[in-house]
JSON list of C-alpha atoms in Angstrom, two decimals:
[
{"chain": "A", "resi": 61, "resn": "MET", "atom": "CA", "xyz": [150.69, 139.31, 175.42]},
{"chain": "A", "resi": 62, "resn": "THR", "atom": "CA", "xyz": [151.82, 136.17, 173.63]},
{"chain": "A", "resi": 63, "resn": "THR", "atom": "CA", "xyz": [150.00, 132.98, 174.48]},
{"chain": "A", "resi": 64, "resn": "LYS", "atom": "CA", "xyz": [150.87, 129.43, 173.61]},
{"chain": "A", "resi": 65, "resn": "SER", "atom": "CA", "xyz": [148.25, 126.93, 172.55]},
{"chain": "A", "resi": 66, "resn": "ALA", "atom": "CA", "xyz": [148.16, 123.35, 173.79]},
{"chain": "A", "resi": 67, "resn": "LYS", "atom": "CA", "xyz": [149.41, 122.36, 170.33]},
{"chain": "A", "resi": 68, "resn": "ASP", "atom": "CA", "xyz": [152.39, 124.73, 170.75]},
{"chain": "A", "resi": 69, "resn": "LEU", "atom": "CA", "xyz": [153.23, 123.26, 174.15]},
{"chain": "A", "resi": 70, "resn": "VAL", "atom": "CA", "xyz": [153.08, 119.69, 172.85]},
{"chain": "A", "resi": 71, "resn": "ALA", "atom": "CA", "xyz": [155.30, 120.60, 169.87]},
{"chain": "A", "resi": 72, "resn": "GLU", "atom": "CA", "xyz": [157.81, 122.23, 172.23]},
{"chain": "A", "resi": 73, "resn": "ALA", "atom": "CA", "xyz": [157.79, 119.19, 174.50]},
{"chain": "A", "resi": 74, "resn": "ASN", "atom": "CA", "xyz": [158.36, 116.88, 171.54]},
{"chain": "A", "resi": 75, "resn": "ARG", "atom": "CA", "xyz": [161.42, 118.91, 170.56]},
{"chain": "A", "resi": 76, "resn": "GLU", "atom": "CA", "xyz": [162.87, 118.59, 174.06]},
{"chain": "A", "resi": 77, "resn": "VAL", "atom": "CA", "xyz": [162.23, 114.97, 175.02]},
{"chain": "A", "resi": 78, "resn": "ASP", "atom": "CA", "xyz": [163.00, 111.60, 173.48]},
{"chain": "A", "resi": 79, "resn": "THR", "atom": "CA", "xyz": [160.13, 110.10, 171.56]},
{"chain": "A", "resi": 80, "resn": "LEU", "atom": "CA", "xyz": [159.99, 106.34, 171.06]},
{"chain": "A", "resi": 81, "resn": "SER", "atom": "CA", "xyz": [157.85, 104.44, 168.62]},
{"chain": "A", "resi": 82, "resn": "ALA", "atom": "CA", "xyz": [155.52, 101.85, 170.11]},
{"chain": "A", "resi": 83, "resn": "GLU", "atom": "CA", "xyz": [157.83, 99.12, 168.81]},
{"chain": "A", "resi": 84, "resn": "GLU", "atom": "CA", "xyz": [160.88, 100.73, 170.45]},
{"chain": "A", "resi": 85, "resn": "ALA", "atom": "CA", "xyz": [159.01, 101.06, 173.74]},
{"chain": "A", "resi": 86, "resn": "LEU", "atom": "CA", "xyz": [157.86, 97.43, 173.62]},
{"chain": "A", "resi": 87, "resn": "ALA", "atom": "CA", "xyz": [161.43, 96.28, 172.98]},
{"chain": "A", "resi": 88, "resn": "ARG", "atom": "CA", "xyz": [162.44, 98.00, 176.24]},
{"chain": "A", "resi": 89, "resn": "LEU", "atom": "CA", "xyz": [159.50, 96.65, 178.23]},
{"chain": "A", "resi": 90, "resn": "GLY", "atom": "CA", "xyz": [160.62, 94.14, 180.82]},
{"chain": "A", "resi": 91, "resn": "GLN", "atom": "CA", "xyz": [164.21, 95.33, 180.83]},
{"chain": "A", "resi": 92, "resn": "PRO", "atom": "CA", "xyz": [165.36, 95.98, 184.40]},
{"chain": "A", "resi": 93, "resn": "ASP", "atom": "CA", "xyz": [166.53, 99.51, 183.54]},
{"chain": "A", "resi": 94, "resn": "THR", "atom": "CA", "xyz": [163.16, 100.65, 182.14]},
{"chain": "A", "resi": 95, "resn": "MET", "atom": "CA", "xyz": [159.81, 101.53, 183.73]},
{"chain": "A", "resi": 96, "resn": "LEU", "atom": "CA", "xyz": [156.72, 102.07, 181.59]},
{"chain": "A", "resi": 97, "resn": "VAL", "atom": "CA", "xyz": [154.53, 104.80, 183.10]},
{"chain": "A", "resi": 98, "resn": "ASP", "atom": "CA", "xyz": [150.84, 105.24, 182.23]},
{"chain": "A", "resi": 99, "resn": "VAL", "atom": "CA", "xyz": [149.82, 108.89, 182.75]},
{"chain": "A", "resi": 100, "resn": "ARG", "atom": "CA", "xyz": [146.18, 108.47, 181.72]},
{"chain": "A", "resi": 101, "resn": "GLU", "atom": "CA", "xyz": [143.31, 109.09, 184.12]},
{"chain": "A", "resi": 102, "resn": "GLY", "atom": "CA", "xyz": [141.83, 106.28, 186.18]},
{"chain": "A", "resi": 103, "resn": "GLU", "atom": "CA", "xyz": [138.65, 106.25, 184.11]},
{"chain": "A", "resi": 104, "resn": "GLU", "atom": "CA", "xyz": [140.72, 105.52, 181.00]},
{"chain": "A", "resi": 105, "resn": "LEU", "atom": "CA", "xyz": [142.41, 102.58, 182.70]},
{"chain": "A", "resi": 106, "resn": "ALA", "atom": "CA", "xyz": [139.07, 101.22, 183.91]},
{"chain": "A", "resi": 107, "resn": "LYS", "atom": "CA", "xyz": [137.68, 101.40, 180.38]},
{"chain": "A", "resi": 108, "resn": "ALA", "atom": "CA", "xyz": [140.63, 100.17, 178.30]},
{"chain": "A", "resi": 109, "resn": "GLY", "atom": "CA", "xyz": [143.09, 98.57, 180.72]},
{"chain": "A", "resi": 110, "resn": "ARG", "atom": "CA", "xyz": [146.81, 99.30, 180.83]},
{"chain": "A", "resi": 111, "resn": "ILE", "atom": "CA", "xyz": [149.93, 97.89, 179.29]},
{"chain": "A", "resi": 112, "resn": "ALA", "atom": "CA", "xyz": [151.05, 94.94, 181.40]},
{"chain": "A", "resi": 113, "resn": "GLY", "atom": "CA", "xyz": [153.88, 95.91, 183.72]},
{"chain": "A", "resi": 114, "resn": "ALA", "atom": "CA", "xyz": [153.21, 99.67, 183.60]},
{"chain": "A", "resi": 115, "resn": "VAL", "atom": "CA", "xyz": [152.94, 101.77, 186.73]},
{"chain": "A", "resi": 116, "resn": "HIS", "atom": "CA", "xyz": [149.99, 104.18, 186.84]},
{"chain": "A", "resi": 117, "resn": "VAL", "atom": "CA", "xyz": [150.73, 107.82, 187.64]},
{"chain": "A", "resi": 118, "resn": "PRO", "atom": "CA", "xyz": [147.86, 110.10, 186.57]},
{"chain": "A", "resi": 119, "resn": "ARG", "atom": "CA", "xyz": [149.10, 113.23, 184.80]},
{"chain": "A", "resi": 120, "resn": "GLY", "atom": "CA", "xyz": [147.46, 115.42, 187.43]},
{"chain": "A", "resi": 121, "resn": "PHE", "atom": "CA", "xyz": [149.58, 113.86, 190.20]},
{"chain": "A", "resi": 122, "resn": "LEU", "atom": "CA", "xyz": [152.83, 113.43, 188.27]},
{"chain": "A", "resi": 123, "resn": "GLU", "atom": "CA", "xyz": [154.87, 116.22, 189.84]},
{"chain": "A", "resi": 124, "resn": "PHE", "atom": "CA", "xyz": [153.90, 115.13, 193.36]},
{"chain": "A", "resi": 125, "resn": "GLN", "atom": "CA", "xyz": [154.50, 111.44, 192.79]},
{"chain": "A", "resi": 126, "resn": "ALA", "atom": "CA", "xyz": [157.86, 112.15, 191.13]},
{"chain": "A", "resi": 127, "resn": "ASP", "atom": "CA", "xyz": [159.04, 114.42, 193.96]},
{"chain": "A", "resi": 128, "resn": "PRO", "atom": "CA", "xyz": [160.95, 112.40, 196.59]},
{"chain": "A", "resi": 129, "resn": "GLU", "atom": "CA", "xyz": [159.98, 114.98, 199.22]},
{"chain": "A", "resi": 130, "resn": "SER", "atom": "CA", "xyz": [156.25, 114.53, 198.57]},
{"chain": "A", "resi": 131, "resn": "PRO", "atom": "CA", "xyz": [154.19, 112.28, 200.86]},
{"chain": "A", "resi": 132, "resn": "THR", "atom": "CA", "xyz": [152.66, 110.72, 197.71]},
{"chain": "A", "resi": 133, "resn": "HIS", "atom": "CA", "xyz": [156.03, 109.97, 196.07]},
{"chain": "A", "resi": 134, "resn": "LYS", "atom": "CA", "xyz": [156.16, 106.75, 194.03]},
{"chain": "A", "resi": 135, "resn": "ALA", "atom": "CA", "xyz": [159.52, 105.08, 194.42]},
{"chain": "A", "resi": 136, "resn": "GLU", "atom": "CA", "xyz": [159.31, 103.66, 190.88]},
{"chain": "A", "resi": 137, "resn": "LEU", "atom": "CA", "xyz": [159.77, 107.18, 189.51]},
{"chain": "A", "resi": 138, "resn": "GLY", "atom": "CA", "xyz": [163.03, 107.83, 191.31]},
{"chain": "A", "resi": 139, "resn": "ASP", "atom": "CA", "xyz": [164.94, 104.58, 191.28]},
{"chain": "A", "resi": 140, "resn": "GLY", "atom": "CA", "xyz": [167.18, 105.48, 188.35]},
{"chain": "A", "resi": 141, "resn": "ARG", "atom": "CA", "xyz": [165.37, 103.50, 185.66]},
{"chain": "A", "resi": 142, "resn": "ARG", "atom": "CA", "xyz": [164.56, 105.03, 182.29]},
{"chain": "A", "resi": 143, "resn": "LEU", "atom": "CA", "xyz": [160.96, 106.23, 182.45]},
{"chain": "A", "resi": 144, "resn": "VAL", "atom": "CA", "xyz": [158.94, 105.66, 179.28]},
{"chain": "A", "resi": 145, "resn": "LEU", "atom": "CA", "xyz": [155.62, 107.48, 179.52]},
{"chain": "A", "resi": 146, "resn": "TYR", "atom": "CA", "xyz": [152.45, 106.93, 177.53]},
{"chain": "A", "resi": 147, "resn": "CYS", "atom": "CA", "xyz": [148.95, 108.38, 177.48]},
{"chain": "A", "resi": 148, "resn": "GLY", "atom": "CA", "xyz": [146.04, 107.88, 175.10]},
{"chain": "A", "resi": 149, "resn": "SER", "atom": "CA", "xyz": [147.59, 109.42, 171.99]},
{"chain": "A", "resi": 150, "resn": "GLY", "atom": "CA", "xyz": [151.02, 110.81, 172.88]},
{"chain": "A", "resi": 151, "resn": "ASN", "atom": "CA", "xyz": [150.25, 114.44, 173.70]},
{"chain": "A", "resi": 152, "resn": "ARG", "atom": "CA", "xyz": [149.91, 114.31, 177.49]},
{"chain": "A", "resi": 153, "resn": "SER", "atom": "CA", "xyz": [152.87, 111.95, 177.74]},
{"chain": "A", "resi": 154, "resn": "ALA", "atom": "CA", "xyz": [155.04, 114.43, 175.82]},
{"chain": "A", "resi": 155, "resn": "LEU", "atom": "CA", "xyz": [154.05, 117.18, 178.25]},
{"chain": "A", "resi": 156, "resn": "ALA", "atom": "CA", "xyz": [154.57, 114.85, 181.21]},
{"chain": "A", "resi": 157, "resn": "ALA", "atom": "CA", "xyz": [158.01, 113.77, 179.99]},
{"chain": "A", "resi": 158, "resn": "LYS", "atom": "CA", "xyz": [159.04, 117.40, 179.59]},
{"chain": "A", "resi": 159, "resn": "THR", "atom": "CA", "xyz": [157.82, 118.13, 183.11]},
{"chain": "A", "resi": 160, "resn": "LEU", "atom": "CA", "xyz": [159.89, 115.28, 184.54]},
{"chain": "A", "resi": 161, "resn": "LYS", "atom": "CA", "xyz": [162.89, 116.49, 182.56]},
{"chain": "A", "resi": 162, "resn": "ASP", "atom": "CA", "xyz": [162.33, 120.00, 183.95]},
{"chain": "A", "resi": 163, "resn": "MET", "atom": "CA", "xyz": [162.24, 118.45, 187.44]},
{"chain": "A", "resi": 164, "resn": "GLY", "atom": "CA", "xyz": [165.73, 117.05, 186.86]},
{"chain": "A", "resi": 165, "resn": "LEU", "atom": "CA", "xyz": [165.01, 113.48, 185.80]},
{"chain": "A", "resi": 166, "resn": "ARG", "atom": "CA", "xyz": [167.39, 112.78, 182.94]},
{"chain": "A", "resi": 167, "resn": "SER", "atom": "CA", "xyz": [166.31, 109.45, 181.55]},
{"chain": "A", "resi": 168, "resn": "VAL", "atom": "CA", "xyz": [162.78, 110.14, 180.34]},
{"chain": "A", "resi": 169, "resn": "ALA", "atom": "CA", "xyz": [161.00, 109.42, 177.05]},
{"chain": "A", "resi": 170, "resn": "HIS", "atom": "CA", "xyz": [157.46, 109.09, 175.80]},
{"chain": "A", "resi": 171, "resn": "VAL", "atom": "CA", "xyz": [155.66, 106.90, 173.29]},
{"chain": "A", "resi": 172, "resn": "ALA", "atom": "CA", "xyz": [154.39, 108.42, 170.04]},
{"chain": "A", "resi": 173, "resn": "GLY", "atom": "CA", "xyz": [150.78, 107.42, 169.53]},
{"chain": "A", "resi": 174, "resn": "GLY", "atom": "CA", "xyz": [150.34, 106.39, 173.16]},
{"chain": "A", "resi": 175, "resn": "PHE", "atom": "CA", "xyz": [148.21, 103.50, 174.35]},
{"chain": "A", "resi": 176, "resn": "SER", "atom": "CA", "xyz": [146.55, 102.91, 170.98]},
{"chain": "A", "resi": 177, "resn": "ALA", "atom": "CA", "xyz": [149.89, 102.60, 169.22]},
{"chain": "A", "resi": 178, "resn": "LEU", "atom": "CA", "xyz": [151.22, 100.24, 171.89]},
{"chain": "A", "resi": 179, "resn": "GLU", "atom": "CA", "xyz": [148.10, 98.09, 171.68]},
{"chain": "A", "resi": 180, "resn": "LYS", "atom": "CA", "xyz": [148.29, 98.03, 167.88]},
{"chain": "A", "resi": 181, "resn": "ALA", "atom": "CA", "xyz": [151.97, 97.02, 168.10]},
{"chain": "A", "resi": 182, "resn": "GLY", "atom": "CA", "xyz": [150.99, 93.97, 170.13]},
{"chain": "A", "resi": 183, "resn": "ALA", "atom": "CA", "xyz": [151.45, 95.08, 173.73]},
{"chain": "A", "resi": 184, "resn": "SER", "atom": "CA", "xyz": [149.84, 92.88, 176.33]},
{"chain": "A", "resi": 185, "resn": "VAL", "atom": "CA", "xyz": [146.94, 94.75, 177.95]},
{"chain": "A", "resi": 186, "resn": "GLU", "atom": "CA", "xyz": [145.77, 93.94, 181.46]},
{"chain": "A", "resi": 187, "resn": "ARG", "atom": "CA", "xyz": [142.36, 94.92, 182.75]},
{"chain": "A", "resi": 188, "resn": "VAL", "atom": "CA", "xyz": [142.30, 96.81, 186.03]}
]
């Protein structure tokens, strides 16, 4: 039986979804057609904050909050805006972006380097 490692899955996701640099993502931030989505866990947000203007959707709830038929659906994920996902380093957001693409959302990307890259590029961080 062939198994795929986490590294294999991330590499596959990166081949299938758009990857933006932190600078590209920041240039889109605030545009009405773009929503920045933080897929980190709540503990990570409590410790480090989040990029100002981002909506929080923990990776573990992503499929349910993206599904319009789910009672926990977040409208921000289905209003037609381009979704730009980030996590701590870029691996979970790649997997999450692929999942959303697999669910039928077409305009999805993720940020290479994640939160740290965005912070280093000058993103405004808000404490939660």
